[in-house]
PDB file of C-alpha atoms in Angstrom:
ATOM      1  CA  MET A 362     122.654  49.848  18.450  1.00 70.00           C
ATOM      2  CA  ALA A 363     120.704  50.429  21.656  1.00 79.00           C
ATOM      3  CA  GLN A 364     118.433  53.461  21.684  1.00 88.00           C
ATOM      4  CA  ASP A 365     119.411  56.224  24.249  1.00 93.00           C
ATOM      5  CA  TYR A 366     115.961  57.601  25.606  1.00 94.00           C
ATOM      6  CA  VAL A 367     115.736  61.010  27.317  1.00 95.00           C
ATOM      7  CA  PHE A 368     114.037  59.136  30.163  1.00 94.00           C
ATOM      8  CA  GLU A 369     113.013  55.549  31.057  1.00 93.00           C
ATOM      9  CA  PRO A 370     110.181  54.445  28.719  1.00 91.00           C
ATOM     10  CA  PRO A 371     106.924  53.584  30.294  1.00 92.00           C
ATOM     11  CA  GLN A 372     106.221  49.845  31.078  1.00 92.00           C
ATOM     12  CA  ARG A 373     104.469  48.027  28.229  1.00 94.00           C
ATOM     13  CA  ALA A 374     100.646  47.749  28.617  1.00 97.00           C
ATOM     14  CA  SER A 375      99.682  44.055  28.947  1.00 98.00           C
ATOM     15  CA  VAL A 376      96.790  41.689  29.897  1.00 98.00           C
ATOM     16  CA  ALA A 377      97.076  38.594  32.095  1.00 98.00           C
ATOM     17  CA  VAL A 378      96.638  35.180  30.489  1.00 98.00           C
ATOM     18  CA  ALA A 379      94.255  32.808  32.180  1.00 98.00           C
ATOM     19  CA  GLY A 380      95.932  29.867  33.910  1.00 95.00           C
ATOM     20  CA  SER A 381      99.427  31.079  33.199  1.00 96.00           C
ATOM     21  CA  SER A 382     102.211  33.328  34.481  1.00 97.00           C
ATOM     22  CA  GLN A 383     102.422  34.940  31.048  1.00 97.00           C
ATOM     23  CA  TRP A 384     101.033  38.272  29.915  1.00 98.00           C
ATOM     24  CA  PHE A 385      99.607  39.440  26.570  1.00 98.00           C
ATOM     25  CA  PRO A 386     101.490  42.580  25.343  1.00 98.00           C
ATOM     26  CA  VAL A 387      99.037  45.151  24.167  1.00 98.00           C
ATOM     27  CA  ARG A 388      99.918  47.303  21.037  1.00 98.00           C
ATOM     28  CA  ARG A 389      96.511  48.937  20.200  1.00 98.00           C
ATOM     29  CA  ILE A 390      92.905  48.835  21.403  1.00 98.00           C
ATOM     30  CA  TYR A 391      90.341  49.107  18.688  1.00 98.00           C
ATOM     31  CA  CYS A 392      86.517  49.377  19.630  1.00 97.00           C
ATOM     32  CA  VAL A 393      83.562  48.624  17.464  1.00 94.00           C
ATOM     33  CA  GLY A 394      80.575  50.987  17.781  1.00 86.00           C
ATOM     34  CA  ARG A 395      76.840  49.986  17.575  1.00 82.00           C
ATOM     35  CA  ASN A 396      77.262  46.295  17.145  1.00 89.00           C
ATOM     36  CA  TYR A 397      74.148  45.066  18.936  1.00 85.00           C
ATOM     37  CA  ALA A 398      70.883  46.091  17.463  1.00 75.00           C
ATOM     38  CA  GLU A 399      68.952  46.795  20.842  1.00 71.00           C
ATOM     39  CA  HIS A 400      71.871  48.857  22.069  1.00 67.00           C
ATOM     40  CA  VAL A 401      71.812  50.874  18.777  1.00 66.00           C
ATOM     41  CA  ARG A 402      68.144  51.563  19.447  1.00 77.00           C
ATOM     42  CA  GLU A 403      68.540  52.539  23.177  1.00 70.00           C
ATOM     43  CA  MET A 404      71.116  55.103  21.930  1.00 66.00           C
ATOM     44  CA  GLY A 405      68.527  56.505  19.509  1.00 68.00           C
ATOM     45  CA  ASN A 406      70.042  55.128  16.229  1.00 73.00           C
ATOM     46  CA  ASP A 407      68.761  52.883  13.532  1.00 73.00           C
ATOM     47  CA  PRO A 408      70.410  49.448  13.409  1.00 72.00           C
ATOM     48  CA  ASP A 409      69.365  48.890   9.879  1.00 68.00           C
ATOM     49  CA  LYS A 410      71.604  51.650   8.662  1.00 58.00           C
ATOM     50  CA  SER A 411      74.584  50.664  10.809  1.00 67.00           C
ATOM     51  CA  VAL A 412      77.912  49.984   9.146  1.00 73.00           C
ATOM     52  CA  PRO A 413      81.054  48.929  11.229  1.00 81.00           C
ATOM     53  CA  PHE A 414      82.817  51.918  12.589  1.00 86.00           C
ATOM     54  CA  PHE A 415      85.804  51.973  14.962  1.00 94.00           C
ATOM     55  CA  PHE A 416      87.321  54.189  17.654  1.00 95.00           C
ATOM     56  CA  GLY A 417      90.308  53.542  19.752  1.00 96.00           C
ATOM     57  CA  LYS A 418      91.538  53.626  23.442  1.00 98.00           C
ATOM     58  CA  PRO A 419      95.273  53.954  24.386  1.00 98.00           C
ATOM     59  CA  ALA A 420      96.971  50.741  25.228  1.00 98.00           C
ATOM     60  CA  ASP A 421      97.725  51.937  28.735  1.00 97.00           C
ATOM     61  CA  ALA A 422      93.930  52.422  29.363  1.00 98.00           C
ATOM     62  CA  VAL A 423      94.002  48.705  30.251  1.00 98.00           C
ATOM     63  CA  ALA A 424      93.071  47.917  33.851  1.00 98.00           C
ATOM     64  CA  GLU A 425      93.102  44.389  35.526  1.00 97.00           C
ATOM     65  CA  SER A 426      90.261  42.601  36.871  1.00 98.00           C
ATOM     66  CA  GLY A 427      89.882  43.312  40.456  1.00 98.00           C
ATOM     67  CA  ALA A 428      91.061  46.881  40.046  1.00 98.00           C
ATOM     68  CA  SER A 429      89.740  49.899  41.882  1.00 98.00           C
ATOM     69  CA  ILE A 430      88.853  52.577  39.337  1.00 98.00           C
ATOM     70  CA  PRO A 431      88.362  56.072  40.520  1.00 98.00           C
ATOM     71  CA  TYR A 432      85.149  57.864  39.338  1.00 98.00           C
ATOM     72  CA  PRO A 433      86.360  60.336  36.680  1.00 97.00           C
ATOM     73  CA  ALA A 434      86.166  63.913  38.107  1.00 96.00           C
ATOM     74  CA  SER A 435      85.267  65.250  34.566  1.00 96.00           C
ATOM     75  CA  THR A 436      81.961  63.378  34.264  1.00 97.00           C
ATOM     76  CA  GLY A 437      78.515  63.314  35.864  1.00 97.00           C
ATOM     77  CA  ASN A 438      77.251  60.308  33.754  1.00 98.00           C
ATOM     78  CA  PHE A 439      79.655  57.415  34.051  1.00 98.00           C
ATOM     79  CA  HIS A 440      78.526  54.311  32.203  1.00 98.00           C
ATOM     80  CA  HIS A 441      79.434  50.686  31.937  1.00 98.00           C
ATOM     81  CA  GLU A 442      79.532  48.741  28.575  1.00 97.00           C
ATOM     82  CA  ILE A 443      80.367  44.896  28.756  1.00 98.00           C
ATOM     83  CA  GLU A 444      82.164  43.507  25.639  1.00 98.00           C
ATOM     84  CA  LEU A 445      83.728  40.550  24.071  1.00 98.00           C
ATOM     85  CA  VAL A 446      87.431  41.264  23.589  1.00 98.00           C
ATOM     86  CA  VAL A 447      89.385  39.650  20.656  1.00 98.00           C
ATOM     87  CA  ALA A 448      93.161  39.328  21.062  1.00 98.00           C
ATOM     88  CA  ILE A 449      95.076  39.304  17.748  1.00 98.00           C
ATOM     89  CA  GLY A 450      98.069  37.051  17.531  1.00 98.00           C
ATOM     90  CA  LYS A 451      98.842  37.269  13.805  1.00 98.00           C
ATOM     91  CA  GLY A 452      98.970  40.458  11.843  1.00 97.00           C
ATOM     92  CA  GLY A 453      97.717  41.229   8.376  1.00 97.00           C
ATOM     93  CA  SER A 454      95.968  43.618   6.007  1.00 98.00           C
ATOM     94  CA  ASN A 455      92.811  43.126   3.845  1.00 98.00           C
ATOM     95  CA  VAL A 456      92.210  39.896   5.670  1.00 98.00           C
ATOM     96  CA  ALA A 457      89.376  37.764   4.060  1.00 98.00           C
ATOM     97  CA  VAL A 458      86.427  36.959   6.326  1.00 97.00           C
ATOM     98  CA  ASP A 459      86.965  33.263   5.832  1.00 97.00           C
ATOM     99  CA  LYS A 460      90.565  33.504   6.981  1.00 98.00           C
ATOM    100  CA  ALA A 461      90.041  36.078   9.853  1.00 98.00           C
ATOM    101  CA  LEU A 462      89.873  33.629  12.748  1.00 98.00           C
ATOM    102  CA  ASP A 463      93.383  32.414  11.847  1.00 98.00           C
ATOM    103  CA  HIS A 464      94.622  35.889  13.187  1.00 98.00           C
ATOM    104  CA  VAL A 465      92.884  35.420  16.585  1.00 98.00           C
ATOM    105  CA  TRP A 466      95.050  34.413  19.559  1.00 98.00           C
ATOM    106  CA  GLY A 467      92.343  34.422  22.180  1.00 98.00           C
ATOM    107  CA  TYR A 468      89.368  36.116  23.836  1.00 98.00           C
ATOM    108  CA  GLY A 469      88.528  37.855  27.008  1.00 98.00           C
ATOM    109  CA  VAL A 470      85.779  39.905  28.813  1.00 98.00           C
ATOM    110  CA  GLY A 471      86.199  43.645  28.925  1.00 98.00           C
ATOM    111  CA  ILE A 472      84.346  46.682  29.897  1.00 98.00           C
ATOM    112  CA  ASP A 473      84.286  49.853  27.842  1.00 98.00           C
ATOM    113  CA  LEU A 474      83.973  52.494  30.530  1.00 98.00           C
ATOM    114  CA  THR A 475      82.376  55.691  29.113  1.00 97.00           C
ATOM    115  CA  GLN A 476      81.932  59.222  30.241  1.00 98.00           C
ATOM    116  CA  ARG A 477      78.551  59.559  28.510  1.00 96.00           C
ATOM    117  CA  ASP A 478      78.015  63.303  28.993  1.00 97.00           C
ATOM    118  CA  LEU A 479      81.320  63.925  27.380  1.00 96.00           C
ATOM    119  CA  GLN A 480      80.497  61.668  24.450  1.00 95.00           C
ATOM    120  CA  ALA A 481      77.091  63.302  23.949  1.00 95.00           C
ATOM    121  CA  ALA A 482      78.691  66.741  23.990  1.00 96.00           C
ATOM    122  CA  ALA A 483      81.334  65.617  21.445  1.00 95.00           C
ATOM    123  CA  LYS A 484      78.856  64.081  19.142  1.00 91.00           C
ATOM    124  CA  SER A 485      76.656  67.217  19.139  1.00 93.00           C
ATOM    125  CA  ALA A 486      79.706  69.322  18.248  1.00 95.00           C
ATOM    126  CA  GLY A 487      81.117  66.915  15.735  1.00 94.00           C
ATOM    127  CA  ARG A 488      84.187  66.435  17.716  1.00 94.00           C
ATOM    128  CA  PRO A 489      86.208  63.079  18.591  1.00 92.00           C
ATOM    129  CA  TRP A 490      85.177  60.923  21.510  1.00 92.00           C
ATOM    130  CA  ASP A 491      88.782  60.568  22.883  1.00 94.00           C
ATOM    131  CA  MET A 492      88.143  62.036  26.230  1.00 95.00           C
ATOM    132  CA  ALA A 493      84.834  60.144  26.726  1.00 97.00           C
ATOM    133  CA  LYS A 494      86.359  56.777  25.911  1.00 97.00           C
ATOM    134  CA  GLY A 495      90.130  56.918  26.212  1.00 97.00           C
ATOM    135  CA  PHE A 496      90.787  58.145  29.789  1.00 97.00           C
ATOM    136  CA  ASP A 497      92.942  56.278  32.436  1.00 97.00           C
ATOM    137  CA  GLN A 498      91.734  52.808  33.287  1.00 98.00           C
ATOM    138  CA  SER A 499      88.857  53.128  30.788  1.00 98.00           C
ATOM    139  CA  ALA A 500      89.311  49.446  29.522  1.00 98.00           C
ATOM    140  CA  PRO A 501      89.393  46.904  32.315  1.00 98.00           C
ATOM    141  CA  ILE A 502      89.929  43.448  30.869  1.00 98.00           C
ATOM    142  CA  ALA A 503      89.776  40.027  32.515  1.00 98.00           C
ATOM    143  CA  PRO A 504      92.577  37.493  31.990  1.00 98.00           C
ATOM    144  CA  LEU A 505      92.548  36.389  28.252  1.00 98.00           C
ATOM    145  CA  SER A 506      91.960  32.768  27.290  1.00 98.00           C
ATOM    146  CA  ALA A 507      93.867  31.295  24.346  1.00 98.00           C
ATOM    147  CA  VAL A 508      91.882  29.772  21.451  1.00 98.00           C
ATOM    148  CA  ALA A 509      93.459  26.485  22.266  1.00 96.00           C
ATOM    149  CA  ASP A 510      91.686  26.598  25.640  1.00 96.00           C
ATOM    150  CA  CYS A 511      88.345  28.235  24.830  1.00 97.00           C
ATOM    151  CA  GLY A 512      87.798  27.751  21.173  1.00 96.00           C
ATOM    152  CA  HIS A 513      86.366  30.366  18.764  1.00 97.00           C
ATOM    153  CA  LEU A 514      83.339  32.108  20.383  1.00 96.00           C
ATOM    154  CA  ALA A 515      80.426  32.733  18.254  1.00 94.00           C
ATOM    155  CA  LYS A 516      77.564  32.387  20.831  1.00 96.00           C
ATOM    156  CA  GLY A 517      77.214  32.431  24.539  1.00 97.00           C
ATOM    157  CA  ARG A 518      75.669  34.565  27.324  1.00 98.00           C
ATOM    158  CA  ILE A 519      77.229  38.047  27.944  1.00 98.00           C
ATOM    159  CA  TRP A 520      76.095  39.874  31.039  1.00 98.00           C
ATOM    160  CA  LEU A 521      76.981  42.696  33.504  1.00 98.00           C
ATOM    161  CA  ALA A 522      75.785  43.257  36.991  1.00 98.00           C
ATOM    162  CA  VAL A 523      76.121  46.308  39.312  1.00 98.00           C
ATOM    163  CA  ASP A 524      76.075  45.427  42.923  1.00 98.00           C
ATOM    164  CA  GLY A 525      74.651  42.045  42.180  1.00 98.00           C
ATOM    165  CA  GLU A 526      71.780  43.520  40.034  1.00 98.00           C
ATOM    166  CA  ILE A 527      71.793  42.362  36.341  1.00 98.00           C
ATOM    167  CA  ARG A 528      71.996  45.341  34.011  1.00 97.00           C
ATOM    168  CA  GLN A 529      73.060  43.774  30.682  1.00 97.00           C
ATOM    169  CA  ASP A 530      72.038  40.304  29.567  1.00 97.00           C
ATOM    170  CA  ALA A 531      72.266  39.081  25.983  1.00 96.00           C
ATOM    171  CA  ASP A 532      74.104  36.595  23.742  1.00 97.00           C
ATOM    172  CA  ILE A 533      77.199  37.411  21.664  1.00 96.00           C
ATOM    173  CA  ASN A 534      75.387  35.827  18.622  1.00 94.00           C
ATOM    174  CA  GLN A 535      73.331  38.904  18.562  1.00 93.00           C
ATOM    175  CA  MET A 536      76.286  41.039  17.349  1.00 92.00           C
ATOM    176  CA  ILE A 537      75.397  42.658  14.051  1.00 91.00           C
ATOM    177  CA  TRP A 538      78.936  42.174  12.772  1.00 93.00           C
ATOM    178  CA  SER A 539      80.555  38.899  13.704  1.00 95.00           C
ATOM    179  CA  VAL A 540      84.211  38.477  14.884  1.00 97.00           C
ATOM    180  CA  PRO A 541      85.409  37.427  11.352  1.00 97.00           C
ATOM    181  CA  GLU A 542      83.523  40.358   9.769  1.00 95.00           C
ATOM    182  CA  ILE A 543      84.974  42.891  12.329  1.00 96.00           C
ATOM    183  CA  ILE A 544      88.520  41.629  11.735  1.00 97.00           C
ATOM    184  CA  SER A 545      88.075  41.758   7.898  1.00 96.00           C
ATOM    185  CA  ALA A 546      86.503  45.312   7.945  1.00 95.00           C
ATOM    186  CA  LEU A 547      89.159  46.728  10.353  1.00 97.00           C
ATOM    187  CA  SER A 548      92.093  45.139   8.529  1.00 97.00           C
ATOM    188  CA  ALA A 549      90.839  46.884   5.348  1.00 96.00           C
ATOM    189  CA  GLN A 550      91.579  50.212   6.977  1.00 96.00           C
ATOM    190  CA  ILE A 551      94.679  49.472   9.113  1.00 97.00           C
ATOM    191  CA  SER A 552      97.349  46.769   9.305  1.00 98.00           C
ATOM    192  CA  LEU A 553      96.598  44.610  12.277  1.00 98.00           C
ATOM    193  CA  ARG A 554      99.655  43.482  14.398  1.00 98.00           C
ATOM    194  CA  PRO A 555     100.127  40.876  17.241  1.00 98.00           C
ATOM    195  CA  GLY A 556      99.162  42.553  20.433  1.00 98.00           C
ATOM    196  CA  ASP A 557      96.158  44.384  18.993  1.00 98.00           C
ATOM    197  CA  LEU A 558      92.899  44.049  21.007  1.00 98.00           C
ATOM    198  CA  ILE A 559      89.379  44.599  19.500  1.00 98.00           C
ATOM    199  CA  MET A 560      86.492  45.319  21.835  1.00 98.00           C
ATOM    200  CA  THR A 561      83.531  44.019  19.798  1.00 97.00           C
ATOM    201  CA  GLY A 562      80.674  46.356  21.018  1.00 94.00           C
ATOM    202  CA  THR A 563      78.188  46.102  23.820  1.00 94.00           C
ATOM    203  CA  PRO A 564      74.511  44.882  24.107  1.00 94.00           C
ATOM    204  CA  GLN A 565      71.530  46.803  25.487  1.00 93.00           C
ATOM    205  CA  GLY A 566      71.356  47.783  29.118  1.00 94.00           C
ATOM    206  CA  VAL A 567      74.095  50.276  29.446  1.00 95.00           C
ATOM    207  CA  GLY A 568      73.673  52.662  32.361  1.00 96.00           C
ATOM    208  CA  ALA A 569      75.216  54.887  35.053  1.00 97.00           C
ATOM    209  CA  ILE A 570      77.568  53.669  37.757  1.00 98.00           C
ATOM    210  CA  LEU A 571      78.462  55.480  40.992  1.00 98.00           C
ATOM    211  CA  PRO A 572      81.348  55.633  43.414  1.00 98.00           C
ATOM    212  CA  GLY A 573      81.164  52.697  45.748  1.00 98.00           C
ATOM    213  CA  GLN A 574      79.551  50.302  43.306  1.00 98.00           C
ATOM    214  CA  ALA A 575      80.987  46.902  42.417  1.00 98.00           C
ATOM    215  CA  ILE A 576      80.815  45.841  38.708  1.00 98.00           C
ATOM    216  CA  ALA A 577      80.933  42.236  37.632  1.00 98.00           C
ATOM    217  CA  GLY A 578      80.564  40.782  34.160  1.00 98.00           C
ATOM    218  CA  GLY A 579      81.180  37.581  32.131  1.00 98.00           C
ATOM    219  CA  ILE A 580      80.708  35.746  28.953  1.00 98.00           C
ATOM    220  CA  ASP A 581      80.221  31.925  28.792  1.00 98.00           C
ATOM    221  CA  GLY A 582      83.546  30.009  28.493  1.00 97.00           C
ATOM    222  CA  LEU A 583      85.747  32.937  29.727  1.00 98.00           C
ATOM    223  CA  LEU A 584      86.943  34.327  33.090  1.00 98.00           C
ATOM    224  CA  ASN A 585      84.726  36.906  34.628  1.00 98.00           C
ATOM    225  CA  ILE A 586      85.632  40.439  35.221  1.00 98.00           C
ATOM    226  CA  ASN A 587      85.178  42.415  38.570  1.00 98.00           C
ATOM    227  CA  VAL A 588      86.027  45.999  39.321  1.00 98.00           C
ATOM    228  CA  GLN A 589      85.299  48.472  42.081  1.00 98.00           C
ATOM    229  CA  ILE A 590      84.362  52.152  41.439  1.00 98.00           C
ATOM    230  CA  THR A 591      85.885  54.340  43.985  1.00 98.00           C
ATOM    231  CA  ALA A 592      85.541  58.136  44.735  1.00 96.00           C
ATOM    232  CA  ALA A 593      87.121  60.607  42.517  1.00 86.00           C
TER     233      ALA A 593
END
């Protein structure tokens, strides 16, 4: 029997698929914290003591490449974090590391936009990061590439530029936790489902962005991402 909603449900969040008219439906967005040693250090933490931990963004925080993203009125310290995005096409729980890549549909380039001052205040008060990480359009993601087209990515340059100036420049092989290890660790805590996205952490070089600035980023073998920061 068809469900009778009190109002029309919102449109399903989705990400474009490279070279196709299809879209990847988004169920949840999981993010890995502290997954590049130099970034862990620049944030004042010890990478030798890091274990994989996760936080989330709402599915509808997704924004398309080419989007104009307003500078959030609630922050005075708005940061970029370039990341490899893993798109899950097969669900599962307690996935073994050696079977984890079987669950990957594809990969993409994303930016974890962060209200750093709100995050710092939440950390100091022992509170959640939701408002620092999960605000509107906080997860711009470039069109996803299917594994059949790009293969599984374990190395390759990852970079981000602001107004043409390189800010972040590293290799995804510098991740502390590999994609299979991330999938295995996350699936031990929740059941992964098709449509889940995993943002795998950012390398060093995160920094502030301002209204009027253009952000570009990329990972070898994937489509680049471009967004424009506009006034609040």
